XYZ file of N, CA, C and O in Angstrom:
472
model
N -34.596 -81.839 -62.445
C -34.558 -82.531 -61.177
C -35.590 -81.983 -60.210
O -36.191 -82.724 -59.484
N -35.729 -80.664 -60.167
C -36.722 -80.064 -59.290
C -37.920 -79.609 -60.098
O -37.829 -79.301 -61.279
N -39.094 -79.586 -59.457
C -40.273 -79.137 -60.178
C -40.405 -77.617 -60.089
O -39.689 -76.939 -59.377
N -41.365 -77.055 -60.835
C -41.531 -75.608 -60.943
C -41.974 -74.952 -59.649
O -41.654 -73.810 -59.374
N -42.717 -75.678 -58.797
C -43.203 -75.076 -57.554
C -42.065 -74.811 -56.586
O -42.119 -73.885 -55.782
N -41.018 -75.614 -56.669
C -39.873 -75.425 -55.785
C -39.135 -74.132 -56.110
O -38.751 -73.390 -55.224
N -38.979 -73.848 -57.402
C -38.290 -72.609 -57.790
C -39.160 -71.396 -57.504
O -38.652 -70.339 -57.196
N -40.503 -71.539 -57.608
C -41.401 -70.427 -57.290
C -41.317 -70.059 -55.829
O -41.308 -68.895 -55.472
N -41.259 -71.048 -54.951
C -41.202 -70.754 -53.524
C -39.871 -70.137 -53.143
O -39.782 -69.376 -52.198
N -38.814 -70.452 -53.882
C -37.515 -69.854 -53.605
C -37.467 -68.404 -54.063
O -36.803 -67.587 -53.456
N -38.191 -68.039 -55.116
C -38.218 -66.674 -55.613
C -39.029 -65.765 -54.697
O -38.811 -64.572 -54.665
N -39.971 -66.325 -53.978
C -40.833 -65.533 -53.121
C -40.034 -64.939 -51.967
O -39.190 -65.591 -51.373
N -40.319 -63.676 -51.656
C -39.635 -62.981 -50.566
C -40.659 -62.616 -49.511
O -41.640 -61.941 -49.791
N -40.446 -63.093 -48.294
C -41.376 -62.795 -47.208
C -40.711 -61.834 -46.236
O -39.622 -62.080 -45.749
N -41.389 -60.732 -45.975
C -40.904 -59.728 -45.044
C -41.371 -60.104 -43.648
O -42.563 -60.293 -43.425
N -40.450 -60.238 -42.734
C -40.720 -60.654 -41.349
C -41.378 -62.030 -41.276
O -42.026 -62.371 -40.297
N -41.265 -62.813 -42.336
C -41.799 -64.159 -42.347
C -43.298 -64.254 -42.560
O -43.841 -65.336 -42.642
N -44.000 -63.099 -42.665
C -45.450 -63.163 -42.794
C -45.987 -62.473 -44.039
O -46.995 -62.873 -44.588
N -45.315 -61.432 -44.527
C -45.816 -60.653 -45.649
C -45.086 -61.061 -46.921
O -43.897 -60.797 -47.060
N -45.799 -61.740 -47.811
C -45.214 -62.151 -49.082
C -45.229 -60.944 -50.019
O -46.246 -60.596 -50.600
N -44.092 -60.295 -50.141
C -43.988 -59.029 -50.857
C -44.300 -59.199 -52.337
O -44.859 -58.309 -52.963
N -43.994 -60.344 -52.899
C -44.200 -60.554 -54.326
C -45.686 -60.693 -54.672
O -46.105 -60.266 -55.739
N -46.494 -61.258 -53.798
C -47.885 -61.557 -54.136
C -48.899 -60.582 -53.564
O -50.049 -60.585 -53.999
N -48.543 -59.769 -52.599
C -49.480 -58.811 -52.016
C -49.437 -57.535 -52.841
O -48.363 -56.966 -53.044
N -50.597 -57.072 -53.338
C -50.598 -55.855 -54.152
C -50.070 -54.660 -53.364
O -50.409 -54.461 -52.199
N -49.245 -53.859 -53.994
C -48.685 -52.617 -53.458
C -47.638 -52.824 -52.370
O -47.061 -51.847 -51.897
N -47.362 -54.029 -51.948
C -46.430 -54.243 -50.836
C -45.000 -53.910 -51.236
O -44.275 -53.264 -50.471
N -44.589 -54.318 -52.415
C -43.207 -54.090 -52.836
C -42.901 -52.604 -52.910
O -41.894 -52.137 -52.368
N -43.768 -51.845 -53.586
C -43.538 -50.411 -53.729
C -43.565 -49.713 -52.376
O -42.760 -48.821 -52.110
N -44.478 -50.118 -51.515
C -44.588 -49.484 -50.204
C -43.346 -49.713 -49.357
O -42.851 -48.788 -48.709
N -42.824 -50.925 -49.377
C -41.610 -51.228 -48.604
C -40.418 -50.461 -49.174
O -39.592 -49.928 -48.414
N -40.341 -50.366 -50.498
C -39.238 -49.612 -51.101
C -39.325 -48.127 -50.759
O -38.321 -47.509 -50.394
N -40.513 -47.539 -50.866
C -40.676 -46.131 -50.515
C -40.369 -45.903 -49.038
O -39.740 -44.915 -48.668
N -40.823 -46.819 -48.193
C -40.567 -46.689 -46.762
C -39.098 -46.773 -46.426
O -38.595 -46.001 -45.598
N -38.388 -47.681 -47.070
C -36.962 -47.819 -46.758
C -36.174 -46.611 -47.242
O -35.279 -46.115 -46.541
N -36.478 -46.108 -48.420
C -35.774 -44.928 -48.925
C -36.075 -43.715 -48.052
O -35.171 -42.945 -47.703
N -37.335 -43.553 -47.668
C -37.701 -42.434 -46.803
C -37.046 -42.514 -45.437
O -36.597 -41.493 -44.891
N -36.958 -43.705 -44.884
C -36.371 -43.847 -43.551
C -34.867 -43.591 -43.575
O -34.338 -42.922 -42.690
N -34.193 -44.106 -44.584
C -32.751 -43.865 -44.684
C -32.479 -42.382 -44.903
O -31.603 -41.796 -44.258
N -33.256 -41.771 -45.776
C -33.056 -40.352 -46.062
C -33.277 -39.466 -44.858
O -32.432 -38.633 -44.509
N -34.422 -39.636 -44.194
C -34.716 -38.776 -43.041
C -33.826 -39.109 -41.854
O -33.396 -38.208 -41.128
N -33.524 -40.385 -41.646
C -32.627 -40.755 -40.548
C -31.241 -40.162 -40.739
O -30.630 -39.660 -39.791
N -30.732 -40.200 -41.970
C -29.419 -39.627 -42.256
C -29.426 -38.113 -42.092
O -28.504 -37.543 -41.504
N -30.475 -37.468 -42.583
C -30.573 -36.009 -42.404
C -30.648 -35.628 -40.930
O -30.023 -34.654 -40.500
N -31.435 -36.394 -40.164
C -31.543 -36.104 -38.735
C -30.201 -36.318 -38.039
O -29.824 -35.539 -37.152
N -29.474 -37.355 -38.442
C -28.160 -37.590 -37.845
C -27.182 -36.475 -38.194
O -26.409 -36.019 -37.339
N -27.201 -36.036 -39.440
C -26.301 -34.950 -39.839
C -26.632 -33.643 -39.119
O -25.746 -32.843 -38.832
N -27.917 -33.448 -38.820
C -28.320 -32.209 -38.155
C -28.038 -32.254 -36.654
O -27.686 -31.228 -36.060
N -28.214 -33.432 -36.004
C -28.130 -33.481 -34.543
C -26.969 -34.304 -34.001
O -26.617 -34.144 -32.831
N -26.423 -35.207 -34.769
C -25.359 -36.128 -34.345
C -25.784 -37.033 -33.196
O -24.959 -37.478 -32.398
N -27.067 -37.314 -33.112
C -27.589 -38.230 -32.090
C -27.997 -39.521 -32.788
O -28.993 -39.561 -33.507
N -27.237 -40.589 -32.543
C -27.412 -41.834 -33.272
C -28.742 -42.502 -32.938
O -29.516 -42.863 -33.823
N -29.015 -42.683 -31.656
C -30.230 -43.405 -31.265
C -31.482 -42.649 -31.698
O -32.426 -43.240 -32.210
N -31.491 -41.354 -31.506
C -32.652 -40.553 -31.899
C -32.830 -40.573 -33.415
O -33.960 -40.621 -33.912
N -31.745 -40.575 -34.163
C -31.825 -40.638 -35.621
C -32.383 -41.980 -36.083
O -33.167 -42.045 -37.030
N -31.998 -43.044 -35.386
C -32.552 -44.363 -35.702
C -34.047 -44.385 -35.430
O -34.826 -44.914 -36.231
N -34.460 -43.809 -34.301
C -35.887 -43.750 -33.975
C -36.667 -42.947 -35.019
O -37.766 -43.334 -35.426
N -36.096 -41.836 -35.455
C -36.745 -41.027 -36.495
C -36.831 -41.823 -37.792
O -37.862 -41.802 -38.480
N -35.766 -42.536 -38.130
C -35.773 -43.355 -39.343
C -36.810 -44.461 -39.283
O -37.518 -44.712 -40.260
N -36.924 -45.125 -38.148
C -37.937 -46.190 -38.010
C -39.347 -45.618 -38.082
O -40.232 -46.206 -38.714
N -39.550 -44.496 -37.438
C -40.859 -43.847 -37.514
C -41.214 -43.459 -38.936
O -42.351 -43.633 -39.381
N -40.233 -42.944 -39.637
C -40.461 -42.565 -41.037
C -40.727 -43.793 -41.896
O -41.553 -43.735 -42.806
N -40.055 -44.908 -41.616
C -40.304 -46.142 -42.362
C -41.753 -46.589 -42.191
O -42.447 -46.873 -43.163
N -42.203 -46.624 -40.946
C -43.578 -47.062 -40.677
C -44.572 -46.107 -41.312
O -45.523 -46.531 -41.983
N -44.361 -44.819 -41.140
C -45.294 -43.823 -41.671
C -45.338 -43.849 -43.198
O -46.418 -43.871 -43.790
N -44.192 -43.885 -43.834
C -44.141 -43.882 -45.300
C -44.691 -45.178 -45.880
O -45.442 -45.152 -46.854
N -44.335 -46.298 -45.265
C -44.819 -47.583 -45.773
C -46.333 -47.675 -45.674
O -47.004 -48.030 -46.643
N -46.874 -47.338 -44.528
C -48.327 -47.428 -44.355
C -49.075 -46.440 -45.240
O -50.085 -46.783 -45.855
N -48.573 -45.213 -45.315
C -49.292 -44.222 -46.122
C -49.232 -44.559 -47.610
O -50.245 -44.428 -48.312
N -48.091 -45.008 -48.106
C -48.021 -45.355 -49.526
C -48.833 -46.618 -49.817
O -49.439 -46.733 -50.890
N -48.901 -47.557 -48.881
C -49.703 -48.758 -49.090
C -51.200 -48.415 -49.127
O -51.927 -48.884 -50.001
N -51.644 -47.554 -48.215
C -53.064 -47.157 -48.199
C -53.410 -46.395 -49.469
O -54.453 -46.639 -50.086
N -52.544 -45.486 -49.890
C -52.786 -44.715 -51.112
C -52.864 -45.631 -52.330
O -53.766 -45.501 -53.168
N -51.944 -46.577 -52.434
C -51.929 -47.501 -53.564
C -53.165 -48.397 -53.564
O -53.776 -48.618 -54.608
N -53.535 -48.915 -52.405
C -54.721 -49.775 -52.329
C -55.993 -48.998 -52.658
O -56.902 -49.514 -53.311
N -56.064 -47.741 -52.228
C -57.214 -46.894 -52.533
C -57.323 -46.684 -54.047
O -58.414 -46.793 -54.616
N -56.209 -46.392 -54.693
C -56.217 -46.215 -56.149
C -56.578 -47.510 -56.862
O -57.322 -47.488 -57.852
N -56.072 -48.647 -56.377
C -56.433 -49.931 -56.983
C -57.920 -50.216 -56.843
O -58.545 -50.743 -57.763
N -58.498 -49.867 -55.700
C -59.933 -50.075 -55.504
C -60.739 -49.200 -56.467
O -61.741 -49.652 -57.046
N -60.314 -47.958 -56.656
C -61.009 -47.079 -57.601
C -60.912 -47.602 -59.024
O -61.891 -47.550 -59.777
N -59.761 -48.115 -59.406
C -59.590 -48.673 -60.746
C -60.491 -49.890 -60.926
O -61.126 -50.055 -61.973
N -60.574 -50.747 -59.905
C -61.457 -51.914 -59.992
C -62.919 -51.509 -60.130
O -63.670 -52.133 -60.885
N -63.334 -50.468 -59.414
C -64.713 -49.986 -59.518
C -64.990 -49.459 -60.923
O -66.036 -49.755 -61.522
N -64.046 -48.697 -61.486
C -64.211 -48.186 -62.846
C -64.240 -49.322 -63.860
O -65.043 -49.306 -64.806
N -63.391 -50.318 -63.678
C -63.382 -51.454 -64.598
C -64.699 -52.220 -64.533
O -65.217 -52.666 -65.556
N -65.240 -52.375 -63.330
C -66.516 -53.073 -63.185
C -67.636 -52.302 -63.880
O -68.485 -52.896 -64.557
N -67.629 -50.963 -63.761
C -68.656 -50.150 -64.413
C -68.537 -50.245 -65.936
O -69.550 -50.364 -66.639
N -67.329 -50.207 -66.452
C -67.125 -50.326 -67.900
C -67.540 -51.706 -68.379
O -68.196 -51.846 -69.418
N -67.191 -52.745 -67.605
C -67.564 -54.106 -67.981
C -69.086 -54.260 -68.028
O -69.624 -54.877 -68.957
N -69.784 -53.697 -67.044
C -71.250 -53.753 -67.038
C -71.828 -52.982 -68.224
O -72.790 -53.420 -68.851
N -71.238 -51.824 -68.521
C -71.716 -51.030 -69.658
C -71.542 -51.758 -70.972
O -72.431 -51.743 -71.827
N -70.399 -52.404 -71.152
C -70.162 -53.166 -72.378
C -71.120 -54.343 -72.465
O -71.664 -54.645 -73.526
N -71.330 -55.012 -71.328
C -72.248 -56.153 -71.317
C -73.663 -55.704 -71.681
O -74.341 -56.346 -72.497
N -74.110 -54.576 -71.125
C -75.440 -54.058 -71.446
C -75.526 -53.604 -72.894
O -76.550 -53.796 -73.554
N -74.468 -52.996 -73.403
C -74.464 -52.556 -74.807
C -74.590 -53.750 -75.738
O -75.350 -53.714 -76.704
N -73.856 -54.816 -75.447
C -73.922 -56.015 -76.276
C -75.308 -56.649 -76.177
O -75.880 -57.091 -77.173
N -75.868 -56.661 -74.973
C -77.152 -57.318 -74.765
C -78.303 -56.562 -75.432
O -79.188 -57.157 -76.035
N -78.282 -55.226 -75.355
C -79.436 -54.446 -75.817
C -79.254 -53.839 -77.195
O -80.177 -53.234 -77.729
N -78.089 -53.978 -77.810
C -77.853 -53.375 -79.112
C -78.769 -53.995 -80.160
O -78.873 -55.212 -80.297
N -79.458 -53.149 -80.910
C -80.343 -53.605 -81.969
C -81.743 -53.960 -81.501
O -82.584 -54.334 -82.311
N -82.032 -53.855 -80.212
C -83.375 -54.154 -79.712
C -84.124 -52.849 -79.459
O -83.573 -51.749 -79.568
N -85.379 -52.983 -79.098
C -86.171 -51.786 -78.800
C -85.763 -51.165 -77.463
O -86.119 -50.029 -77.180
N -85.008 -51.894 -76.650
C -84.565 -51.373 -75.364
C -83.233 -50.631 -75.455
O -82.748 -50.114 -74.435
N -82.643 -50.551 -76.645
C -81.348 -49.887 -76.829
C -81.504 -48.383 -76.616
O -82.266 -47.727 -77.332
N -80.810 -47.812 -75.629
C -80.931 -46.369 -75.379
C -80.444 -45.526 -76.559
O -80.974 -44.455 -76.805
N -79.466 -46.001 -77.312
C -78.968 -45.237 -78.457
C -80.026 -45.141 -79.549
O -80.185 -44.093 -80.178
N -80.776 -46.212 -79.785
C -81.806 -46.167 -80.823
C -82.980 -45.298 -80.373
O -83.612 -44.641 -81.190
N -83.267 -45.238 -79.076
C -84.320 -44.349 -78.577
C -83.932 -42.889 -78.785
O -84.753 -42.066 -79.152
N -82.664 -42.555 -78.579
C -82.209 -41.186 -78.780
C -82.263 -40.827 -80.263
O -82.628 -39.722 -80.623
N -81.922 -41.776 -81.122
C -81.971 -41.521 -82.572
C -83.401 -41.272 -83.015
O -83.668 -40.386 -83.823
N -84.331 -42.049 -82.494
C -85.738 -41.879 -82.858
C -86.269 -40.528 -82.390
O -86.988 -39.861 -83.098
N -85.876 -40.099 -81.176
C -86.367 -38.811 -80.666
C -85.740 -37.659 -81.470
O -86.388 -36.639 -81.696
N -84.489 -37.795 -81.906
C -83.856 -36.744 -82.718
C -84.482 -36.664 -84.091
O -84.663 -35.578 -84.634
N -84.824 -37.795 -84.706
C -85.449 -37.791 -86.022
C -86.863 -37.220 -85.943
O -87.300 -36.519 -86.826
N -87.556 -37.471 -84.850
C -88.920 -36.954 -84.686
C -88.948 -35.454 -84.491
O -89.862 -34.768 -84.942
N -87.957 -34.877 -83.835
C -87.946 -33.439 -83.571
C -87.509 -32.655 -84.795
O -87.828 -31.482 -84.931
N -86.785 -33.272 -85.744
C -86.326 -32.586 -86.946
C -87.476 -32.388 -87.936
O -87.486 -31.459 -88.693
N -88.477 -33.272 -87.983
C -89.559 -33.204 -88.959
C -90.506 -32.082 -88.676
O -90.865 -31.646 -87.714
């Protein structure tokens, strides 16, 4: 009765109505780490001081700090992985293109090694 796009939009979870947690890289993990960190530190602060409002403020601060820091760290690592993948892809493309030709760096090294042995 319903098409596939309708069920996809229902599965999607938007945080504050703007951040689609399912489709934004690193968003899900960052929100989970932030929520666990905020609950943990807020509860510890409450147990230590018995001040409800201040503990809530500490928990919210910890949520923002943990979420942002884990998101930046994850995005930084993803960017590094993409750079490494691009370098490997270029290397493979060059290897395929130059293999067996006179421009192949591996065949130049083989020729120089054979010449020095004689």
